[in-house]
Tab-separated table of C-alpha atoms (C1' of nucleotides) in Angstrom:
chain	number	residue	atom	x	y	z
I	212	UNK	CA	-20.766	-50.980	22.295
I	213	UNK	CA	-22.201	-48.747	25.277
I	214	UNK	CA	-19.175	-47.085	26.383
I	215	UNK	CA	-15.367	-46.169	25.934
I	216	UNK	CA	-13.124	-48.999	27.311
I	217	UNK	CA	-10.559	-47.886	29.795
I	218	UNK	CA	-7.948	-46.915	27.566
I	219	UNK	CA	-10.177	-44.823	25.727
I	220	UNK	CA	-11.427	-43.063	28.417
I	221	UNK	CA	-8.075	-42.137	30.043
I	222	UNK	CA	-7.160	-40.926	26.194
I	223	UNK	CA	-10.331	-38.537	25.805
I	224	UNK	CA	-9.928	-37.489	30.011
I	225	UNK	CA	-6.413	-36.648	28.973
I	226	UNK	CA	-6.909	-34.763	25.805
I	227	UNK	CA	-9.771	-32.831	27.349
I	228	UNK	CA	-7.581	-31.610	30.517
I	229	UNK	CA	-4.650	-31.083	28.695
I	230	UNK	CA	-6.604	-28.908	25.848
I	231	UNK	CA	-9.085	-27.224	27.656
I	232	UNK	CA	-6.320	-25.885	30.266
I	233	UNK	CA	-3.451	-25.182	27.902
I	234	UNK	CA	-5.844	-23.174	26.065
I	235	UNK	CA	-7.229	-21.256	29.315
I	236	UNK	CA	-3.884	-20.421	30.583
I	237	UNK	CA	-2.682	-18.647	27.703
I	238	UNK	CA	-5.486	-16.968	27.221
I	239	UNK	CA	-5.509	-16.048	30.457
I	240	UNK	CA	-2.014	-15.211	30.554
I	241	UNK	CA	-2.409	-12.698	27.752
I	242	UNK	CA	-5.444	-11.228	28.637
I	243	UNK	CA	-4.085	-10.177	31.836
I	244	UNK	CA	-1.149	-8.239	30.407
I	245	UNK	CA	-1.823	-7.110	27.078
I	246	UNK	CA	-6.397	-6.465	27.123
I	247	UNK	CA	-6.056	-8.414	23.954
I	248	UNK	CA	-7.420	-12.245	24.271
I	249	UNK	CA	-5.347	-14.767	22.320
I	250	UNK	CA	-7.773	-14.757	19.126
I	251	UNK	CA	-7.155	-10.725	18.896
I	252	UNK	CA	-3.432	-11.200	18.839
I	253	UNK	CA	-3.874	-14.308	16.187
I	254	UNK	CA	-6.333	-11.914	14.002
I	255	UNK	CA	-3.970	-9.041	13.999
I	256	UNK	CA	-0.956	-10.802	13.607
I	257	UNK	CA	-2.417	-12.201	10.499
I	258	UNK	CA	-4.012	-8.838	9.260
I	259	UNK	CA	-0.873	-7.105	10.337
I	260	UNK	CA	1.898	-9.433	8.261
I	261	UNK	CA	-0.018	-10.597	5.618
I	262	UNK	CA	-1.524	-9.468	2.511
I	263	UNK	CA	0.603	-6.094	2.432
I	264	UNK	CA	-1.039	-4.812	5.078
I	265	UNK	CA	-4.752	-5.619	3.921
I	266	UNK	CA	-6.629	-8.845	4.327
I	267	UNK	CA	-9.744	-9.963	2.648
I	268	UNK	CA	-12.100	-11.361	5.437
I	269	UNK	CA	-12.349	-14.465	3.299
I	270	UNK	CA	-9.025	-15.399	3.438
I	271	UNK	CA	-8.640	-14.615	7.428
I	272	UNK	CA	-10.919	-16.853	7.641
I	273	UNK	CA	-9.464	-19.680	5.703
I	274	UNK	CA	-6.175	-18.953	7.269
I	275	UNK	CA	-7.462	-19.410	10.587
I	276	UNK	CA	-9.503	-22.428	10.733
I	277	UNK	CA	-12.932	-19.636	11.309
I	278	UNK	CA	-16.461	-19.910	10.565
I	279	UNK	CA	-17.657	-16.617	8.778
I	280	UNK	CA	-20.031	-15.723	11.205
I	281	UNK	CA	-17.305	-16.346	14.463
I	282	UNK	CA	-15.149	-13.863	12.374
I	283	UNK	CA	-17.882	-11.392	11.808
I	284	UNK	CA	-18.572	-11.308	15.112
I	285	UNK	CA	-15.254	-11.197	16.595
I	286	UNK	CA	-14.105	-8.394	14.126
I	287	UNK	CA	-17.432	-6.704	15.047
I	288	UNK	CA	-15.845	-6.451	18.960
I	289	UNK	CA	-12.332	-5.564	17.655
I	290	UNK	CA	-14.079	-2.543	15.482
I	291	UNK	CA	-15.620	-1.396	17.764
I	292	UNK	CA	-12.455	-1.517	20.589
I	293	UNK	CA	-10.906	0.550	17.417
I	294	UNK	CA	-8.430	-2.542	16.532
I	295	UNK	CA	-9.290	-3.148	12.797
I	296	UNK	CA	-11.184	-1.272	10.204
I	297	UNK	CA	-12.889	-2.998	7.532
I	298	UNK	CA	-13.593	-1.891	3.990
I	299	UNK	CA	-16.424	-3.769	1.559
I	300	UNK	CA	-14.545	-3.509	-2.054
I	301	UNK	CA	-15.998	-6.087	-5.252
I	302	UNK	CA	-16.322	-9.536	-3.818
I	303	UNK	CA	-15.553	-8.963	-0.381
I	304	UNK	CA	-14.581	-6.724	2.787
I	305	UNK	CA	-11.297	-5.606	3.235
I	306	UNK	CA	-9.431	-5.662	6.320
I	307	UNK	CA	-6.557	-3.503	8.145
I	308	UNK	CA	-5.018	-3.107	11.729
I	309	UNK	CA	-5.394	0.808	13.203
I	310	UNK	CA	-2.231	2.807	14.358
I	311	UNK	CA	-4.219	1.237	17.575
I	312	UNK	CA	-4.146	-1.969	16.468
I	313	UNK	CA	-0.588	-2.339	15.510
I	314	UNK	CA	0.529	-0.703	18.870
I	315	UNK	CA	-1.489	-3.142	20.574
I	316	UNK	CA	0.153	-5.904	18.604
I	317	UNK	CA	3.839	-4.988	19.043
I	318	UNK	CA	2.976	-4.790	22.998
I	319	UNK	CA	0.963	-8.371	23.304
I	320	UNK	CA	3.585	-10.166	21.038
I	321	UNK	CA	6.191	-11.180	23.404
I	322	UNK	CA	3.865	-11.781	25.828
I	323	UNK	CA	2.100	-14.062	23.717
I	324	UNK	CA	5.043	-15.287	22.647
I	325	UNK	CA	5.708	-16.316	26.416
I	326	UNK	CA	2.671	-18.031	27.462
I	327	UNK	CA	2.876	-20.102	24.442
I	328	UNK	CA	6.423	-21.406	25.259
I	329	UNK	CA	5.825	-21.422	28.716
I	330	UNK	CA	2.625	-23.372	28.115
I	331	UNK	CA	2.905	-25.635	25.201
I	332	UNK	CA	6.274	-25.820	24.254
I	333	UNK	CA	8.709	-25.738	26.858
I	334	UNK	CA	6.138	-28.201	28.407
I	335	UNK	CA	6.709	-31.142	25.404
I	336	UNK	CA	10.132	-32.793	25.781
I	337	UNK	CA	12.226	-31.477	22.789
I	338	UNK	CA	12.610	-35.016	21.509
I	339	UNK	CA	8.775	-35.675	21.504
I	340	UNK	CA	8.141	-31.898	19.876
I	341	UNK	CA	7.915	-33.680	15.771
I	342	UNK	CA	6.315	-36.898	16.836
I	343	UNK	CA	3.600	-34.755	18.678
I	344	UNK	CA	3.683	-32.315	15.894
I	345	UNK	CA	2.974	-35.115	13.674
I	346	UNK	CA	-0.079	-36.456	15.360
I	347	UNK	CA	-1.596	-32.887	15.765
I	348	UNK	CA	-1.848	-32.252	11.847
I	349	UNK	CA	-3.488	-35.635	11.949
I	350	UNK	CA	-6.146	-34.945	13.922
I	351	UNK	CA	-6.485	-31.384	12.241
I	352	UNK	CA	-7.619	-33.551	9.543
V	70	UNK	CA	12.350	-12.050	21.890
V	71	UNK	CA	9.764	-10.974	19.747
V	72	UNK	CA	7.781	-13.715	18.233
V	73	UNK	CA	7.809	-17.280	18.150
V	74	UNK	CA	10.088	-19.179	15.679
V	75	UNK	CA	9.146	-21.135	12.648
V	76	UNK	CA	9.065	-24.642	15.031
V	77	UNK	CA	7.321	-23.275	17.672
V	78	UNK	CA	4.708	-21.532	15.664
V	79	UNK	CA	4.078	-24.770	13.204
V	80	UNK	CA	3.100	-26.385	16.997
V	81	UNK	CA	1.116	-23.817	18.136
V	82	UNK	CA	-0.675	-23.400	14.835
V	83	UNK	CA	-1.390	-27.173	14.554
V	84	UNK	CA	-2.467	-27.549	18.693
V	85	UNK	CA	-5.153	-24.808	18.053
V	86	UNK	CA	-6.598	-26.582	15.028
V	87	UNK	CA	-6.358	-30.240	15.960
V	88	UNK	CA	-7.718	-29.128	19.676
V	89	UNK	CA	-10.558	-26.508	18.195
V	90	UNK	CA	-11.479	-29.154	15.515
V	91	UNK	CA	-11.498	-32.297	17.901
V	92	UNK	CA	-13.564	-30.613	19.829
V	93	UNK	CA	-15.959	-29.114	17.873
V	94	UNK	CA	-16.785	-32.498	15.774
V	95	UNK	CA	-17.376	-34.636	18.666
V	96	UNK	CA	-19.709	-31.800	20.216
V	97	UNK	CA	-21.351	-31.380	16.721
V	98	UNK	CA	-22.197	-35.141	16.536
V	99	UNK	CA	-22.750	-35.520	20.087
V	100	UNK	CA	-25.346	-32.286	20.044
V	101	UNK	CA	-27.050	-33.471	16.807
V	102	UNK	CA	-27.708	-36.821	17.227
V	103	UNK	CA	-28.879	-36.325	21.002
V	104	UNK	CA	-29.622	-32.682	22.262
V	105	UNK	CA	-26.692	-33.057	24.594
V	106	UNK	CA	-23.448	-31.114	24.567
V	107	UNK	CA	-20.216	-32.873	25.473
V	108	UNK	CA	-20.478	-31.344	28.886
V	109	UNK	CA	-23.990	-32.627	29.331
V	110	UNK	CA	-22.865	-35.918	29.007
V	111	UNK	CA	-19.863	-36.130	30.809
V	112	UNK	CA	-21.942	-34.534	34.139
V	113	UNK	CA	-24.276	-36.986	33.672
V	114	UNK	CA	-21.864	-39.607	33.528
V	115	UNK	CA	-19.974	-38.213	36.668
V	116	UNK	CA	-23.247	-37.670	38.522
V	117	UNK	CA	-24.728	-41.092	37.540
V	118	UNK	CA	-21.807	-43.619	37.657
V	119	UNK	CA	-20.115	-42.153	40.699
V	120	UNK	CA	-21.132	-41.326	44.439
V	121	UNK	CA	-23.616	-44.038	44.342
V	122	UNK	CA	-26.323	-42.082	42.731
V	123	UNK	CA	-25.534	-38.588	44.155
V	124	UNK	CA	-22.742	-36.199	44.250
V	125	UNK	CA	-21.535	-33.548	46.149
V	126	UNK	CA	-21.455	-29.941	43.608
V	127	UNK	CA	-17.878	-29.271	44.801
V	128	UNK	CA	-16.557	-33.179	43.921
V	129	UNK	CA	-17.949	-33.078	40.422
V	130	UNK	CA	-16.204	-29.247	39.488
V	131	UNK	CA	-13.061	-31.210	40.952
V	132	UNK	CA	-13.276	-34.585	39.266
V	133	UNK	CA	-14.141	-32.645	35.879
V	134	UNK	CA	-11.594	-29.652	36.532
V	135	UNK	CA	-14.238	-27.088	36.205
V	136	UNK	CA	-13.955	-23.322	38.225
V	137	UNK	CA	-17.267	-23.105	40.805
V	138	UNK	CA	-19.252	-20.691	38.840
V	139	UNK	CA	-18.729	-22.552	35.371
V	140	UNK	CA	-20.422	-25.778	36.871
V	141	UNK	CA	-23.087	-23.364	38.908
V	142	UNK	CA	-24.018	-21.636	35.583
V	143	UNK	CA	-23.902	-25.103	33.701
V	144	UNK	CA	-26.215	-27.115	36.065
V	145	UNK	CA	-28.802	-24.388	36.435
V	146	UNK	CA	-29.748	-24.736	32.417
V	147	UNK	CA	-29.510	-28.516	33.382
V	148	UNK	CA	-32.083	-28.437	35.952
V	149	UNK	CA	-34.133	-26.104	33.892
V	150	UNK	CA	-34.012	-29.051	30.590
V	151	UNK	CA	-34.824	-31.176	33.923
V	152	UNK	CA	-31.848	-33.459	33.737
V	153	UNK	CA	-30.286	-33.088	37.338
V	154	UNK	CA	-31.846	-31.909	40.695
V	155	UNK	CA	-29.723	-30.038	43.317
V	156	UNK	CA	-30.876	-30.543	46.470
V	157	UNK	CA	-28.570	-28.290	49.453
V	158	UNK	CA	-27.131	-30.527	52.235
V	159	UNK	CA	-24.982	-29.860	55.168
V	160	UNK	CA	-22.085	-28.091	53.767
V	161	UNK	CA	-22.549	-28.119	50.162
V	162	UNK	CA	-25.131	-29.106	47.644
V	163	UNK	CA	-25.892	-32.949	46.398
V	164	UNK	CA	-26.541	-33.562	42.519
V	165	UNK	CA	-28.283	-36.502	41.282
V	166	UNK	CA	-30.172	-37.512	37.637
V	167	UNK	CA	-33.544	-37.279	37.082
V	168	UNK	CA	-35.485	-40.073	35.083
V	169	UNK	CA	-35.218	-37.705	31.841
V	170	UNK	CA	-31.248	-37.666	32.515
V	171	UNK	CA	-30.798	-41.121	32.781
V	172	UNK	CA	-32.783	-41.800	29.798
V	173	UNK	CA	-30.636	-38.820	27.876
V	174	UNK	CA	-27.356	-40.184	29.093
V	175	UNK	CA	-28.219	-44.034	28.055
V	176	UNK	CA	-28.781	-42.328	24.903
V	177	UNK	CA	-26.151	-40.611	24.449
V	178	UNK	CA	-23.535	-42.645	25.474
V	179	UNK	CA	-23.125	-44.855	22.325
V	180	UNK	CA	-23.351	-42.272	20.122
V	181	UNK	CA	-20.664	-40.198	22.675
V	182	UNK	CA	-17.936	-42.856	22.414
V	183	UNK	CA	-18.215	-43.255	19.095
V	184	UNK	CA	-17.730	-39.580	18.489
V	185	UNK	CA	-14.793	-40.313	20.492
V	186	UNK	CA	-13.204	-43.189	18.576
V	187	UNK	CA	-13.953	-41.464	15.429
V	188	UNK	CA	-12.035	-38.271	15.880
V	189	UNK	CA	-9.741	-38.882	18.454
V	190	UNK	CA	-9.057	-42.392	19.543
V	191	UNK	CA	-9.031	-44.030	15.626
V	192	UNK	CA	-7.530	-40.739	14.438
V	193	UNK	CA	-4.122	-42.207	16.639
V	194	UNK	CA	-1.999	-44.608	14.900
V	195	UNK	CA	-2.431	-47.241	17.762
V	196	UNK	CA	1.346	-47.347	18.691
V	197	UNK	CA	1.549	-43.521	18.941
V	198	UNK	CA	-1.290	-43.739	21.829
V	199	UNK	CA	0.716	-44.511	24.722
V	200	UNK	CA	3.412	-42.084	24.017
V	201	UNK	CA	0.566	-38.899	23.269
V	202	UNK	CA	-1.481	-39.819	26.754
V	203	UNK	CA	2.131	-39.030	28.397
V	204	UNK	CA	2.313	-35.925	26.811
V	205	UNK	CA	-0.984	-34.815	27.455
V	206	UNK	CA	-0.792	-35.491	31.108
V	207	UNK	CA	2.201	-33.300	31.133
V	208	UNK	CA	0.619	-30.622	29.462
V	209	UNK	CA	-2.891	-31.259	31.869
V	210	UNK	CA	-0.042	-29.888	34.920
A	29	DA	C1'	-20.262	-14.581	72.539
A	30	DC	C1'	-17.782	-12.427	68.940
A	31	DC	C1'	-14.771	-11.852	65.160
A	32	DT	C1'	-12.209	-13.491	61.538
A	33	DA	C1'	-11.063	-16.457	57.938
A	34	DG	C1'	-12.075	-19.867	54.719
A	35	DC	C1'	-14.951	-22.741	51.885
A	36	DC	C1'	-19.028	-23.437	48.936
A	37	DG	C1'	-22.116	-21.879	45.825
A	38	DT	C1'	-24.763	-18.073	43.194
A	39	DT	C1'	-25.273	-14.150	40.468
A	40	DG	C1'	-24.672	-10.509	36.813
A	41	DA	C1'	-22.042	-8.601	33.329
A	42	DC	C1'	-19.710	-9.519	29.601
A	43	DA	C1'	-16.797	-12.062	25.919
A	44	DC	C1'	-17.047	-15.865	22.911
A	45	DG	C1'	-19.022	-19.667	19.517
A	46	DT	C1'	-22.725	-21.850	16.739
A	47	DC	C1'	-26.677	-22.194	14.108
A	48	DA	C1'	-30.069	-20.810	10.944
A	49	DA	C1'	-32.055	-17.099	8.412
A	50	DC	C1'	-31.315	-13.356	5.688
A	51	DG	C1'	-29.424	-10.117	2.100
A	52	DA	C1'	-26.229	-8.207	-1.346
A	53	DG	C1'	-23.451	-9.188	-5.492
A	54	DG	C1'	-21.620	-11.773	-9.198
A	55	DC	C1'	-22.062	-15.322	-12.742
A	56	DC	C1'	-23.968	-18.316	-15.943
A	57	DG	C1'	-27.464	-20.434	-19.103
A	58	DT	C1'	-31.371	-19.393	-21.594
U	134	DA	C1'	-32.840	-9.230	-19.653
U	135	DC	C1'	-34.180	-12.692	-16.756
U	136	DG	C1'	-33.994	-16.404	-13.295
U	137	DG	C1'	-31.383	-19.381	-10.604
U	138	DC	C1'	-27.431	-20.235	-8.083
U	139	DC	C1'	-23.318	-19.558	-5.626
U	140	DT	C1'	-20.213	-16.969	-2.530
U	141	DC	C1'	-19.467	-13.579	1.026
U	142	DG	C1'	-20.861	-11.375	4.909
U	143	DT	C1'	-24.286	-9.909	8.714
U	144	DT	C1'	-27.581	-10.584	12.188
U	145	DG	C1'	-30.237	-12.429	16.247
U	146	DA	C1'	-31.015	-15.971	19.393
U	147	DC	C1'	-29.081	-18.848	22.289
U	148	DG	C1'	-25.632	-21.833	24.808
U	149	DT	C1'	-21.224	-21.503	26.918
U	150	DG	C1'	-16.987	-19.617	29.784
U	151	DT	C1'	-14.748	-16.090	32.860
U	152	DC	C1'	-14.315	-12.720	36.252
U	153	DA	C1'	-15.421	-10.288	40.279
U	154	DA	C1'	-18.665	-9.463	43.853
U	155	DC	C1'	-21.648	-11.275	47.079
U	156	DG	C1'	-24.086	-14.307	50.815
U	157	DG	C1'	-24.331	-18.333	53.796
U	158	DC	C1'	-22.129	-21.443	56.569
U	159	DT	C1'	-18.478	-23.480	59.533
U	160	DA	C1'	-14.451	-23.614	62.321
U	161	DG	C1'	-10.978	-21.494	65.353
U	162	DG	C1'	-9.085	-18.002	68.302
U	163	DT	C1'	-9.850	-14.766	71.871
DNA sequence: ACCTAGCCGTTGACACGTCAACGAGGCCGT
DNA sequence: ACGGCCTCGTTGACGTGTCAACGGCTAGGT
């Protein structure tokens, strides 16, 4: 078959909008008020509550969904802004938030916290919120 | 409030992955198998199928939801690969295909929608698909 | 005619993501 | 000890997205 049928298309047009601008507003959102884009504030927050304080990269990277070299490179930017510090110990490179880093944190969360209710869920009918859950984790695979 | 809650962070958690992993196995497919990104093809299709061979700059960032300078930085490595000339008009500038982008985009398009089907359309139980297009077009604002 | 305002598009600087190549260690079989 | 192999991380090149600043053009008011 050539193309995507009608229903299709309206699915994919849908799903592109929806993502693409759901995604930019928040980001957008948080940027603004806090300097810190929404992948900063997800890498902290992870550094930050997890692992007692200290994170091996490996696992961040699991835990987010990352490629290693997107999380090199995007810890490479937050070094070097003075967010994180990272350690190499046996098997791996340790990471941990700055007094910087932390205070950064505590300032973006409720903003973050915001734009994603403002953006995502307060936008989803709270009767829909499981069934969409549902079919998110599906196509997460 | 601080953070998000447990509920609202399980559907924030699973948006970014199902939306960052959607998209980045249809593009990987798409890319591979044809030398076209996503966005590639979906210009192409705009620019090809609509306006009766040529388009207006300003109706495509429109019908595709795209900020001016995004689709100005896009087309320009387009009409370097030589698959769209811009040619300035009275009041704005008019896109069409070259030869080479017709030929890429009757390429690509098979191999497109099935990247579609596969990780989005199939990926919906069928009587779910109604009921997440709603949502998404709530979400798209 | 002039000035202002608005729309359209471009540009440059910079952040972000992906891919492929590389390198440092650890581990295992011989 | 050696060689091969795997995992973890880095790097460079390149495509992509965003923001703010700019230039050209048009339309309206005076």
């Amino acid at each position: 078959m050539a193309g995507l049928d009608e229903g299709e298309r309206e699915l994919w047009d849908a799903w592109k909008r929806s993502t693409e601008g759901v995604r930019a507003r928040i980001n957008a959102e948080v940027a603004g008020e806090t300097g810190l884009s929404e992948a900063d504030v997800s890498v902290l927050t992870h550094v930050h509550d997890g692992g007692g304080g200290a994170l091996r990269q490996h696992e961040l990277a699991v835990a987010m969904g990352w490629h290693r070299s997107r999380l090199s490179h995007h810890l490479s930017r937050m070094q070097e802004r003075g967010l994180v510090t990272r350690e190499s110990v046996a098997g791996g490179v340790e990471l941990r938030t700055t007094t910087m880093g932390r205070a950064a944190l505590l300032r973006a969360r409720p903003v973050h916290a915001a734009a994603v209710r403002r953006h995502l869920v307060d936008a989803v009918p709270a009767r829909d919120r499981d069934r969409l859950l549902t079919l998110l984790r599906l196509l997460a695979d």
